[in-house]
PDB file as gemmi writes it, atoms N, CA and C in Angstrom:
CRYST1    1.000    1.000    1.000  90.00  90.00  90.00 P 1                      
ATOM      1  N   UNK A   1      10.635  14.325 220.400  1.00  0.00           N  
ATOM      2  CA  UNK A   1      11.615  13.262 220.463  1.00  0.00           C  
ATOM      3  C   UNK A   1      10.899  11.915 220.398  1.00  0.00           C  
ATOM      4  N   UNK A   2      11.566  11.163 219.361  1.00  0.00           N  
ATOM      5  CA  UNK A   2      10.938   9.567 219.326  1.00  0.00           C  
ATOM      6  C   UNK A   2      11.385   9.371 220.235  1.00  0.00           C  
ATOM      7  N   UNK A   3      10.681   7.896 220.480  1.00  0.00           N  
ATOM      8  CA  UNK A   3      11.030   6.893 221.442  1.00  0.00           C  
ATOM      9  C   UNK A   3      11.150   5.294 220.434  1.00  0.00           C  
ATOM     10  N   UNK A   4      12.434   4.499 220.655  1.00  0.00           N  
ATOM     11  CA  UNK A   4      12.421   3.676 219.641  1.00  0.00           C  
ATOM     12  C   UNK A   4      11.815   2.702 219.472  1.00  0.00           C  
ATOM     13  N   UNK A   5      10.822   2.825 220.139  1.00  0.00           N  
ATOM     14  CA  UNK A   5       9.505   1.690 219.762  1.00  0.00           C  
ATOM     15  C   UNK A   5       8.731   2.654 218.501  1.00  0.00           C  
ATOM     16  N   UNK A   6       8.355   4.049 218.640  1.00  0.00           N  
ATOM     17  CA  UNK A   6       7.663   5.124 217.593  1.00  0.00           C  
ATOM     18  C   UNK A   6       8.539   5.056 216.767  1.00  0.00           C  
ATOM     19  N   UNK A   7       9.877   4.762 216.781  1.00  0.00           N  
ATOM     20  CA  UNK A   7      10.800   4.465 215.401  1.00  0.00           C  
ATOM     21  C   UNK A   7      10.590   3.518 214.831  1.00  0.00           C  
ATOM     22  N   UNK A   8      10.476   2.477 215.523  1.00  0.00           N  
ATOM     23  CA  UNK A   8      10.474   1.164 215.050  1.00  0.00           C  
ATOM     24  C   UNK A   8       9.178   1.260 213.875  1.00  0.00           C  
ATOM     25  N   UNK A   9       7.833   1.520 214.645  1.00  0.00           N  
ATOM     26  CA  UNK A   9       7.112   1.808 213.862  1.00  0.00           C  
ATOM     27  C   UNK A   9       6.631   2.342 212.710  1.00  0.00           C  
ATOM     28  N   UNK A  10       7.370   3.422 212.839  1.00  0.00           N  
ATOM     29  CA  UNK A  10       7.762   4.330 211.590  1.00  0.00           C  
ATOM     30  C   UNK A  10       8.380   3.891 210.314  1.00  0.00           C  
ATOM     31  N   UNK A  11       9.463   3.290 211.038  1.00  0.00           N  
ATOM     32  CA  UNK A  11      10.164   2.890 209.746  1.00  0.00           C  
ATOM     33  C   UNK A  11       9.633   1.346 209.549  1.00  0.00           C  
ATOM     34  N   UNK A  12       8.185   0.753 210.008  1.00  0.00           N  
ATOM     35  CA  UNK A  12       7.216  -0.103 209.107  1.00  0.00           C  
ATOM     36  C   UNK A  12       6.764   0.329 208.009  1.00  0.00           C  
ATOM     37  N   UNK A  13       6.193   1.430 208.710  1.00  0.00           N  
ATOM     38  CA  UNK A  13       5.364   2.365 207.855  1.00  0.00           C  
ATOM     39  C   UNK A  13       6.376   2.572 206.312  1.00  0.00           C  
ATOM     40  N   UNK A  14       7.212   3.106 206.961  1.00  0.00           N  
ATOM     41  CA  UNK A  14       8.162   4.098 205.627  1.00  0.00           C  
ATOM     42  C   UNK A  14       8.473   2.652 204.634  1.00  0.00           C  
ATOM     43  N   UNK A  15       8.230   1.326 205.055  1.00  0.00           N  
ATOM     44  CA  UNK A  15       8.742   0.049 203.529  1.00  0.00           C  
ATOM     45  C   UNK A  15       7.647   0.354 202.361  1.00  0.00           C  
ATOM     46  N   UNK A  16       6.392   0.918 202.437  1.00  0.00           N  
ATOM     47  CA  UNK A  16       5.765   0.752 201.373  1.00  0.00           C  
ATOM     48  C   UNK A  16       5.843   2.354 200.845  1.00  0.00           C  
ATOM     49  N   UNK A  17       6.562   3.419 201.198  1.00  0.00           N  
ATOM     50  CA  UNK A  17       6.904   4.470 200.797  1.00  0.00           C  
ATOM     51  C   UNK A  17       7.528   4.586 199.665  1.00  0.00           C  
ATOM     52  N   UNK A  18       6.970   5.337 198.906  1.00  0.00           N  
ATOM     53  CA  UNK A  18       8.150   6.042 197.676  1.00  0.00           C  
ATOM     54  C   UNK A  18       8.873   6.646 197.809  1.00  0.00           C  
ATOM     55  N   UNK A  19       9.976   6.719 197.257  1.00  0.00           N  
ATOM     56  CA  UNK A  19      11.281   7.889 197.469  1.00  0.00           C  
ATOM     57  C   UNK A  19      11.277   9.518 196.697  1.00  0.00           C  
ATOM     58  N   UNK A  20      10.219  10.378 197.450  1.00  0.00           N  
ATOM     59  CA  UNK A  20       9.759  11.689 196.765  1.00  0.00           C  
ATOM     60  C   UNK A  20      10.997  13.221 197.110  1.00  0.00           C  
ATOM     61  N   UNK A  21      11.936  12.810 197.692  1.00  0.00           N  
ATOM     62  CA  UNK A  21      12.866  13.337 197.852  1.00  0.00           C  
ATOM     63  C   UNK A  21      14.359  13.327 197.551  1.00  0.00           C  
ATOM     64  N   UNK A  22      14.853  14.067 196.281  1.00  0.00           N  
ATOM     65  CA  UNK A  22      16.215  13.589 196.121  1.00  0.00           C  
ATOM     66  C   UNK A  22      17.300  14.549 196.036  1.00  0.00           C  
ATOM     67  N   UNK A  23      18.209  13.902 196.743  1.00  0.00           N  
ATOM     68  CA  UNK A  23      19.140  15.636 196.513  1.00  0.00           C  
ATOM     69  C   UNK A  23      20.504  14.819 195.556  1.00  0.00           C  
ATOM     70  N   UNK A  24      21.187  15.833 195.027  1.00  0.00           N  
ATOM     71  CA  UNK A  24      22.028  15.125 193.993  1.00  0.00           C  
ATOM     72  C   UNK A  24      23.096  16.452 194.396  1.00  0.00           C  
ATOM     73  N   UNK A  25      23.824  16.661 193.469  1.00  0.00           N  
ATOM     74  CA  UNK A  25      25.034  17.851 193.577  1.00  0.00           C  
ATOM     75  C   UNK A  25      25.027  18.925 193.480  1.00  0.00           C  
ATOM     76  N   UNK A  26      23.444  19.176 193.378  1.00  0.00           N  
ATOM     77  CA  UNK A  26      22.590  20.541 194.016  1.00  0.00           C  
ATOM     78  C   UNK A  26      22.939  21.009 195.488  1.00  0.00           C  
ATOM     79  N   UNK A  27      22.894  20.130 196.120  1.00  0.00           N  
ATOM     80  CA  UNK A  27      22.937  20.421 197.525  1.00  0.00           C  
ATOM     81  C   UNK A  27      21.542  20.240 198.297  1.00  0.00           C  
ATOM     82  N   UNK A  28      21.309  20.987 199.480  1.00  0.00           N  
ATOM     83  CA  UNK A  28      20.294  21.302 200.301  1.00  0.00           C  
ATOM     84  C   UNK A  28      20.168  22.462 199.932  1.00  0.00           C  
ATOM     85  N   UNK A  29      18.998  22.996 199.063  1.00  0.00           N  
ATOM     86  CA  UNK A  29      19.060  24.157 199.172  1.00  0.00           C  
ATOM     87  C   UNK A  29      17.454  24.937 199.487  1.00  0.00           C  
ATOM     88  N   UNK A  30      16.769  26.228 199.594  1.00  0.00           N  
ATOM     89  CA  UNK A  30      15.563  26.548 199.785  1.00  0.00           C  
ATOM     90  C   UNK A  30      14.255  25.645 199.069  1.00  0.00           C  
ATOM     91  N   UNK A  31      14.594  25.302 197.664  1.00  0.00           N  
ATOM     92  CA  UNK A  31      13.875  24.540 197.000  1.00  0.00           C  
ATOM     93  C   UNK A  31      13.602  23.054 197.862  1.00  0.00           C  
ATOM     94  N   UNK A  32      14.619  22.535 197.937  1.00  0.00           N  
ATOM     95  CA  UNK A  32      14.517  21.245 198.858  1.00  0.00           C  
ATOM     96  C   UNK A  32      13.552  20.691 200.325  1.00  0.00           C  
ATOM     97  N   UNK A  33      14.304  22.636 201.224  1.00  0.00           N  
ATOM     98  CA  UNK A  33      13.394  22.148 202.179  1.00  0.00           C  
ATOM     99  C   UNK A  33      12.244  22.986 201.926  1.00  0.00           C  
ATOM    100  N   UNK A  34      11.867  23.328 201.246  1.00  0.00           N  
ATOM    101  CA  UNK A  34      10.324  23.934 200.955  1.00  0.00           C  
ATOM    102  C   UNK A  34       9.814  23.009 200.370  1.00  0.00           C  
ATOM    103  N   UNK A  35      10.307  21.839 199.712  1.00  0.00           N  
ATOM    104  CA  UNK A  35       9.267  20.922 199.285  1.00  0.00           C  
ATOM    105  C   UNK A  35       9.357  19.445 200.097  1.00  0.00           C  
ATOM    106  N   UNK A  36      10.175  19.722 201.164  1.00  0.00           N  
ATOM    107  CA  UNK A  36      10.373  18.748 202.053  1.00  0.00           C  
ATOM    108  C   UNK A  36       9.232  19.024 203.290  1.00  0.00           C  
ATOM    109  N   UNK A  37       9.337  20.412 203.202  1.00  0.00           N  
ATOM    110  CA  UNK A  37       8.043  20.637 204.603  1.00  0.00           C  
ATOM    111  C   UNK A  37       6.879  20.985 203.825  1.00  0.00           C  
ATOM    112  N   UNK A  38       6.538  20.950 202.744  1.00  0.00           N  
ATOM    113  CA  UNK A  38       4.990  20.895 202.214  1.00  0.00           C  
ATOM    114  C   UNK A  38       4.665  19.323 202.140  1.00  0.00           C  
ATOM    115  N   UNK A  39       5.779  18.541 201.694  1.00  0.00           N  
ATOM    116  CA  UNK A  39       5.214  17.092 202.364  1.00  0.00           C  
ATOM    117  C   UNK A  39       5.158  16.755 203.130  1.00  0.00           C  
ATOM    118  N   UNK A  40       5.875  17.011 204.513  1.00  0.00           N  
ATOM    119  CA  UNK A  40       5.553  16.549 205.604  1.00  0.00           C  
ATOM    120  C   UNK A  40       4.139  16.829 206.211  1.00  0.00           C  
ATOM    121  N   UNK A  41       3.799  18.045 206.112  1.00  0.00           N  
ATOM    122  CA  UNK A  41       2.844  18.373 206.491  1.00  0.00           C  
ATOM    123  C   UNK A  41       1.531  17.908 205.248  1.00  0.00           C  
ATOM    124  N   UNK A  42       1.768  17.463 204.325  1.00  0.00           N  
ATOM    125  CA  UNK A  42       0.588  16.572 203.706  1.00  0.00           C  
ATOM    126  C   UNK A  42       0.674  15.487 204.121  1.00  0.00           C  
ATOM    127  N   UNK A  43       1.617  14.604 204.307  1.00  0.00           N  
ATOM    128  CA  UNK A  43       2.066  13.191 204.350  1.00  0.00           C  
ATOM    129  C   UNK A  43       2.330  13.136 205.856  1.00  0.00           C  
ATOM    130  N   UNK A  44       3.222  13.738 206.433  1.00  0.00           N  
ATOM    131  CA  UNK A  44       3.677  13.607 208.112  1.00  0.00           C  
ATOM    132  C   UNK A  44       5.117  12.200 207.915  1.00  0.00           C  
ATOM    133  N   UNK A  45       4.893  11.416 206.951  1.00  0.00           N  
ATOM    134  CA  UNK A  45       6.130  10.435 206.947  1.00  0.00           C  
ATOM    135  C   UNK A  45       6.986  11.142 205.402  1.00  0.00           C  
ATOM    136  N   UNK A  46       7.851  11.144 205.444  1.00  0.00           N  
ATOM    137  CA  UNK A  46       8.827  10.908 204.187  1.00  0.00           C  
ATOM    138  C   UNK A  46       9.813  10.244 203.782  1.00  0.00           C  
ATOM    139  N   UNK A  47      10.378   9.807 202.698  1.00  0.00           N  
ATOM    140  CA  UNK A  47      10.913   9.148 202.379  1.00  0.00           C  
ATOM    141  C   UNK A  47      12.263  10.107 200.903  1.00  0.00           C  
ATOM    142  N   UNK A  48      13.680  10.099 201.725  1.00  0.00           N  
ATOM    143  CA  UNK A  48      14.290  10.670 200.684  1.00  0.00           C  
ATOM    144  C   UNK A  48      15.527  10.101 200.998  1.00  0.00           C  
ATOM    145  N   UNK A  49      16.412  10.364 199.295  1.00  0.00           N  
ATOM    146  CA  UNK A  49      17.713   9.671 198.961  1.00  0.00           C  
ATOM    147  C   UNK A  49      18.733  10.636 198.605  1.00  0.00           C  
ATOM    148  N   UNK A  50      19.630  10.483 198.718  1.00  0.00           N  
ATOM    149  CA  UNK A  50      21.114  10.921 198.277  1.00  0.00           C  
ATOM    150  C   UNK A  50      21.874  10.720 197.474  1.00  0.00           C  
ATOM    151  N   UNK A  51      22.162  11.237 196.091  1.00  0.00           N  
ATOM    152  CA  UNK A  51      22.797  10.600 195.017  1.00  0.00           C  
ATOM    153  C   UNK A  51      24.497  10.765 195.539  1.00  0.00           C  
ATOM    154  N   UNK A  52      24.881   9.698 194.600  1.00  0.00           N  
ATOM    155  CA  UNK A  52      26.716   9.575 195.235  1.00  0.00           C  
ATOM    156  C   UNK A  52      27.459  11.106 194.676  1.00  0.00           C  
ATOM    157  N   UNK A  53      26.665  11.424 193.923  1.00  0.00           N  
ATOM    158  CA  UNK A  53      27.371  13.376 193.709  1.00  0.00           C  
ATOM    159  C   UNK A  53      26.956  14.148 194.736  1.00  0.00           C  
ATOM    160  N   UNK A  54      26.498  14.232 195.600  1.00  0.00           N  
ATOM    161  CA  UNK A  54      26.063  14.814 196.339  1.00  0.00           C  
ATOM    162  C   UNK A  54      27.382  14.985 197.296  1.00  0.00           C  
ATOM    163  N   UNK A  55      28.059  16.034 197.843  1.00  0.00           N  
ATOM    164  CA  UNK A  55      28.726  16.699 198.560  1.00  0.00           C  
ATOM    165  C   UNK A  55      28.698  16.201 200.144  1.00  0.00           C  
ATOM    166  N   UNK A  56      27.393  16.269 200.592  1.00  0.00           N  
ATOM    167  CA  UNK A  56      27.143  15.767 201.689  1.00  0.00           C  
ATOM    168  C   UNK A  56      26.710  14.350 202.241  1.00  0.00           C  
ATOM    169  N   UNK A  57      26.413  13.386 203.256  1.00  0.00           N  
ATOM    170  CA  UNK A  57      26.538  11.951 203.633  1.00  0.00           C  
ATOM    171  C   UNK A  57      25.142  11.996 203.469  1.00  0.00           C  
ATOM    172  N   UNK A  58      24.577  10.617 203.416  1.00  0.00           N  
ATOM    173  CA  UNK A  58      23.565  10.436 203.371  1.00  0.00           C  
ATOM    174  C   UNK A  58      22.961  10.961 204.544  1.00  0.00           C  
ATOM    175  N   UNK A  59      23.409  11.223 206.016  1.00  0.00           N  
ATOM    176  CA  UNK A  59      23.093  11.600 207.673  1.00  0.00           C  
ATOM    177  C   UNK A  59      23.134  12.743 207.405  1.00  0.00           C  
ATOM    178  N   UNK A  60      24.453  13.417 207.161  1.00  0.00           N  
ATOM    179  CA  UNK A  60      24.439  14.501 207.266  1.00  0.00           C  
ATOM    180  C   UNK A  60      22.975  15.903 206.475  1.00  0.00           C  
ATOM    181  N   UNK A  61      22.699  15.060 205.626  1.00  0.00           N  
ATOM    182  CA  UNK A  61      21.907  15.292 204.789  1.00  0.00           C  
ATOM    183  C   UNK A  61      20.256  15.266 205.352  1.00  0.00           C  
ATOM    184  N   UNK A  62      20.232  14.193 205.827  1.00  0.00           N  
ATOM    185  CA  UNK A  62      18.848  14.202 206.542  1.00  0.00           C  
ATOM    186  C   UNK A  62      18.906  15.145 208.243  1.00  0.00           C  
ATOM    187  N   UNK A  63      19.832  14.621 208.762  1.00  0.00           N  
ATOM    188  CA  UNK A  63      20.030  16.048 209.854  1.00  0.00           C  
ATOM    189  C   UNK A  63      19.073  17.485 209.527  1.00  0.00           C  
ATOM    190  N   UNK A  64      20.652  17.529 208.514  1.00  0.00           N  
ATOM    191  CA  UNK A  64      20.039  19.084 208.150  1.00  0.00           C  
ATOM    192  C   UNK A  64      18.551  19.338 207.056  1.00  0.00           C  
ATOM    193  N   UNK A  65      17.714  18.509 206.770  1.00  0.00           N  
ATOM    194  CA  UNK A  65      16.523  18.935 206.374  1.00  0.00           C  
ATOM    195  C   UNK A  65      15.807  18.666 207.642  1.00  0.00           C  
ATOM    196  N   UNK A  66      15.938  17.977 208.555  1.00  0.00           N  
ATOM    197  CA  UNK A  66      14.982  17.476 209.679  1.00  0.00           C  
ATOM    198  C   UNK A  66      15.351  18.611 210.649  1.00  0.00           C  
ATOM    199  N   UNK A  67      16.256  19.245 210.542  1.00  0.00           N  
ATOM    200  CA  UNK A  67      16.303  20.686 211.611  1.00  0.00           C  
ATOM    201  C   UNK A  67      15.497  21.490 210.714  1.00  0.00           C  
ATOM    202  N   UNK A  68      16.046  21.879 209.567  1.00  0.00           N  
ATOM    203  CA  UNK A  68      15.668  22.946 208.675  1.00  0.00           C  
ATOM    204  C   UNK A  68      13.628  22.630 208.817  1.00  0.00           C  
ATOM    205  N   UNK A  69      13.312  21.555 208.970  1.00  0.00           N  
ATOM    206  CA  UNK A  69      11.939  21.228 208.913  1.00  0.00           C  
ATOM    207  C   UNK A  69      11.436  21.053 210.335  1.00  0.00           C  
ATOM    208  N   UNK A  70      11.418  21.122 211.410  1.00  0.00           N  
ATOM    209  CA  UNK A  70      11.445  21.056 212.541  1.00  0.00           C  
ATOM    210  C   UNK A  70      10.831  19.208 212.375  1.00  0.00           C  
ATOM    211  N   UNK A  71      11.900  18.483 211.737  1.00  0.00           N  
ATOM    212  CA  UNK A  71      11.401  17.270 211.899  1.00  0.00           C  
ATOM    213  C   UNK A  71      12.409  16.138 212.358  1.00  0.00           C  
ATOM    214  N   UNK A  72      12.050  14.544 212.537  1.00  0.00           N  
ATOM    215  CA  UNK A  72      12.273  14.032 213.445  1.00  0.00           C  
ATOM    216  C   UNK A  72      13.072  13.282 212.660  1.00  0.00           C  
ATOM    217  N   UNK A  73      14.432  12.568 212.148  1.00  0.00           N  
ATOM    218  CA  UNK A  73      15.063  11.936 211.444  1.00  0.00           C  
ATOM    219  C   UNK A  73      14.948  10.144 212.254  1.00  0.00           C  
ATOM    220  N   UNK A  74      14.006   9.562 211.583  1.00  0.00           N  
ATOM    221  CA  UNK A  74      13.556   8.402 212.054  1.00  0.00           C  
ATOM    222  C   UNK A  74      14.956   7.151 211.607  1.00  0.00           C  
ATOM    223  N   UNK A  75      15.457   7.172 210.179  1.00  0.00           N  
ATOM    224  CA  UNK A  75      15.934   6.379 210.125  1.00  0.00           C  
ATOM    225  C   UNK A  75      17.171   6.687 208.675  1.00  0.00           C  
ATOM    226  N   UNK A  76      18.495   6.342 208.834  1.00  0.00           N  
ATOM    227  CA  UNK A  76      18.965   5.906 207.810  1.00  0.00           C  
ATOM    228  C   UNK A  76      19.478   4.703 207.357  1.00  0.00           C  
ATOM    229  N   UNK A  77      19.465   4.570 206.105  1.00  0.00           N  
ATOM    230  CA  UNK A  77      19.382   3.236 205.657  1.00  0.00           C  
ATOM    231  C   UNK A  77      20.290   3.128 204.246  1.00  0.00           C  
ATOM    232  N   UNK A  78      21.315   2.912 203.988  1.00  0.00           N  
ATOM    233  CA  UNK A  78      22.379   3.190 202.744  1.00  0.00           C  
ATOM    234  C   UNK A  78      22.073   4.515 202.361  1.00  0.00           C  
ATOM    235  N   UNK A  79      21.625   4.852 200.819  1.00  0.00           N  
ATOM    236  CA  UNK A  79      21.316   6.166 200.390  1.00  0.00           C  
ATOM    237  C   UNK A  79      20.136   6.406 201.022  1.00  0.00           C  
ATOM    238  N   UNK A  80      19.486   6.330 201.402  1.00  0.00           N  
ATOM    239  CA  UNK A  80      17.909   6.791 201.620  1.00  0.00           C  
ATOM    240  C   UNK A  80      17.541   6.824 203.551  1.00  0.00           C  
ATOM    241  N   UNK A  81      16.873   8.350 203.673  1.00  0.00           N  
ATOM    242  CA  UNK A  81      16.423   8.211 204.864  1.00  0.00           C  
ATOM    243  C   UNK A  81      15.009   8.681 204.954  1.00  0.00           C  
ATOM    244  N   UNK A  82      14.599   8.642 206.719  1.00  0.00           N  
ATOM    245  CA  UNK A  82      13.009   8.696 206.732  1.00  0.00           C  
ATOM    246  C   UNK A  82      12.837   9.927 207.266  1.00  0.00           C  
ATOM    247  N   UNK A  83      12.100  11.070 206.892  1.00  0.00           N  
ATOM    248  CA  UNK A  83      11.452  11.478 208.267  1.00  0.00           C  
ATOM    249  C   UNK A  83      10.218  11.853 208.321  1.00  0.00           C  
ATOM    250  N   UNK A  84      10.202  12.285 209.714  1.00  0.00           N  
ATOM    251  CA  UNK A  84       8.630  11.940 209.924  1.00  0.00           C  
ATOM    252  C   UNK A  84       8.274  13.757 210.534  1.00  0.00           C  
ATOM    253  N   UNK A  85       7.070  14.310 210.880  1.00  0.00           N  
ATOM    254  CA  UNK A  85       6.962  15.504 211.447  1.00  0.00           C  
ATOM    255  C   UNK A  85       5.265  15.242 211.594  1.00  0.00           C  
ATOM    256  N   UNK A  86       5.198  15.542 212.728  1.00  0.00           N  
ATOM    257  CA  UNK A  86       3.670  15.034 213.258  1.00  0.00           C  
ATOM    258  C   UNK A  86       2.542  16.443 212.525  1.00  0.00           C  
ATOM    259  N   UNK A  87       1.435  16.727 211.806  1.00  0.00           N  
ATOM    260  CA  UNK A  87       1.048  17.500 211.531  1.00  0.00           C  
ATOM    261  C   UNK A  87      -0.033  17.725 212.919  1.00  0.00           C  
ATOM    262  N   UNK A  88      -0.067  18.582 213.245  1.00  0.00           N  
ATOM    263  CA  UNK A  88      -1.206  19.611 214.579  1.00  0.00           C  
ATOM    264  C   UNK A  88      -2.295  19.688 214.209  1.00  0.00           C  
ATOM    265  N   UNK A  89      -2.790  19.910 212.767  1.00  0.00           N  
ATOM    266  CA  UNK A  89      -3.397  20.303 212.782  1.00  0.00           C  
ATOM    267  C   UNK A  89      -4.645  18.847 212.331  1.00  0.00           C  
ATOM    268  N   UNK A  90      -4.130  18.453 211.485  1.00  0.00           N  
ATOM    269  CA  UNK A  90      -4.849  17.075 211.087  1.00  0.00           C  
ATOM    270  C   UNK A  90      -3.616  15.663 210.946  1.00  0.00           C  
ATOM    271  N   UNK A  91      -3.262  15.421 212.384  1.00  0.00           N  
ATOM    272  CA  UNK A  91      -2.919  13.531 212.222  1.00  0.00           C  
ATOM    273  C   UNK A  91      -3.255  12.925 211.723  1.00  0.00           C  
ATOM    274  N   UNK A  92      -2.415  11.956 210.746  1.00  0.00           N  
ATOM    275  CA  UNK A  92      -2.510  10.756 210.044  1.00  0.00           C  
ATOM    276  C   UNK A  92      -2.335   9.650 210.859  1.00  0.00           C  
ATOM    277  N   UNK A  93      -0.953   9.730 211.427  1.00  0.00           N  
ATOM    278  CA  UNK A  93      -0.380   8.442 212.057  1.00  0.00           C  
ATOM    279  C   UNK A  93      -0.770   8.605 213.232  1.00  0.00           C  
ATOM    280  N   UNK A  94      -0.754   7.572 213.527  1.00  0.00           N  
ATOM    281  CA  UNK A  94      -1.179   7.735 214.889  1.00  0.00           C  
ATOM    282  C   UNK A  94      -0.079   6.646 215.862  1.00  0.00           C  
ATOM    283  N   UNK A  95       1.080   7.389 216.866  1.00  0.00           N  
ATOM    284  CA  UNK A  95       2.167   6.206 217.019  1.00  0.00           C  
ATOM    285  C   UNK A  95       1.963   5.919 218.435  1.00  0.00           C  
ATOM    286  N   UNK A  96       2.608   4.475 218.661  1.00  0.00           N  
ATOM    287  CA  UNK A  96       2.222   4.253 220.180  1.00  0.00           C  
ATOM    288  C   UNK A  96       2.657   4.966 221.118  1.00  0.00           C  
ATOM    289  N   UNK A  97       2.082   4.726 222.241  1.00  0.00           N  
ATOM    290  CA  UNK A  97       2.008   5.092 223.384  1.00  0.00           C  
ATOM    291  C   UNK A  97       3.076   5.343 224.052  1.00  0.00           C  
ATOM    292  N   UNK A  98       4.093   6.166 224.851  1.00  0.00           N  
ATOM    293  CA  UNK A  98       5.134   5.737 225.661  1.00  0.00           C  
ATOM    294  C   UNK A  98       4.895   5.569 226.842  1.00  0.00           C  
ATOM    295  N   UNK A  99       5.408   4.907 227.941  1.00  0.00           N  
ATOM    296  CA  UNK A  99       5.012   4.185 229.133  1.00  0.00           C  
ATOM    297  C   UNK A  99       5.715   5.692 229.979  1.00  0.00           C  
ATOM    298  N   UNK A 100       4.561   5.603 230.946  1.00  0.00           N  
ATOM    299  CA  UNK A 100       5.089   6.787 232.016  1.00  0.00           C  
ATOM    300  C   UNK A 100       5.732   6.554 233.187  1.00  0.00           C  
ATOM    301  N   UNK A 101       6.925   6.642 233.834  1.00  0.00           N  
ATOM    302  CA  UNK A 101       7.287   5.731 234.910  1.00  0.00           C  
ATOM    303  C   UNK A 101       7.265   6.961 236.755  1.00  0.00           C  
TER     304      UNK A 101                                                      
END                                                                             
């Protein structure tokens, strides 16, 4: 679970991102999130959009790849959302700290 300061951050990160994810009136389907979780786990941030044929909302849409990917839906933004999935094995990002109370 983010914390929305690690969002905030994130979606810095995600402005100089390309949009390598697109779903259109295909749907969500195996193809999608199999190439949604081979990037996360190269990349750890992503960046994907929703064409207006598309069946499903731009949210609804990132939801369900960010479950289907055990990942974290950082942000939506008109057609296009972020997500992020921390890789275990080799970190890229590295996000701040949360305060322990």
């Amino acid at each position: 679970m983010l914390t929305s300061k690690q969002r905030a951050y994130l979606r810095g990160l995600s402005t100089k991102l390309e949009t390598i994810l697109i779903i259109g009136k295909g749907e969500i389907n195996d193809n999608i999130i199999r190439q949604a979780d081979t990037a996360l786990t190269a990349r750890e941030l992503i960046k994907g959009r929703v064409l207006e044929t598309s069946a499903l909302s731009v949210r609804e849409s990132a939801e369900k790849i960010a479950e289907e990917c055990n990942a974290d839906l950082v942000t939506v933004i008109g057609s296009k959302f972020v997500l992020y999935r921390q890789n275990p094995d080799d970190p890229k990002i590295v996000l701040p700290k949360t305060k322990n109370k």
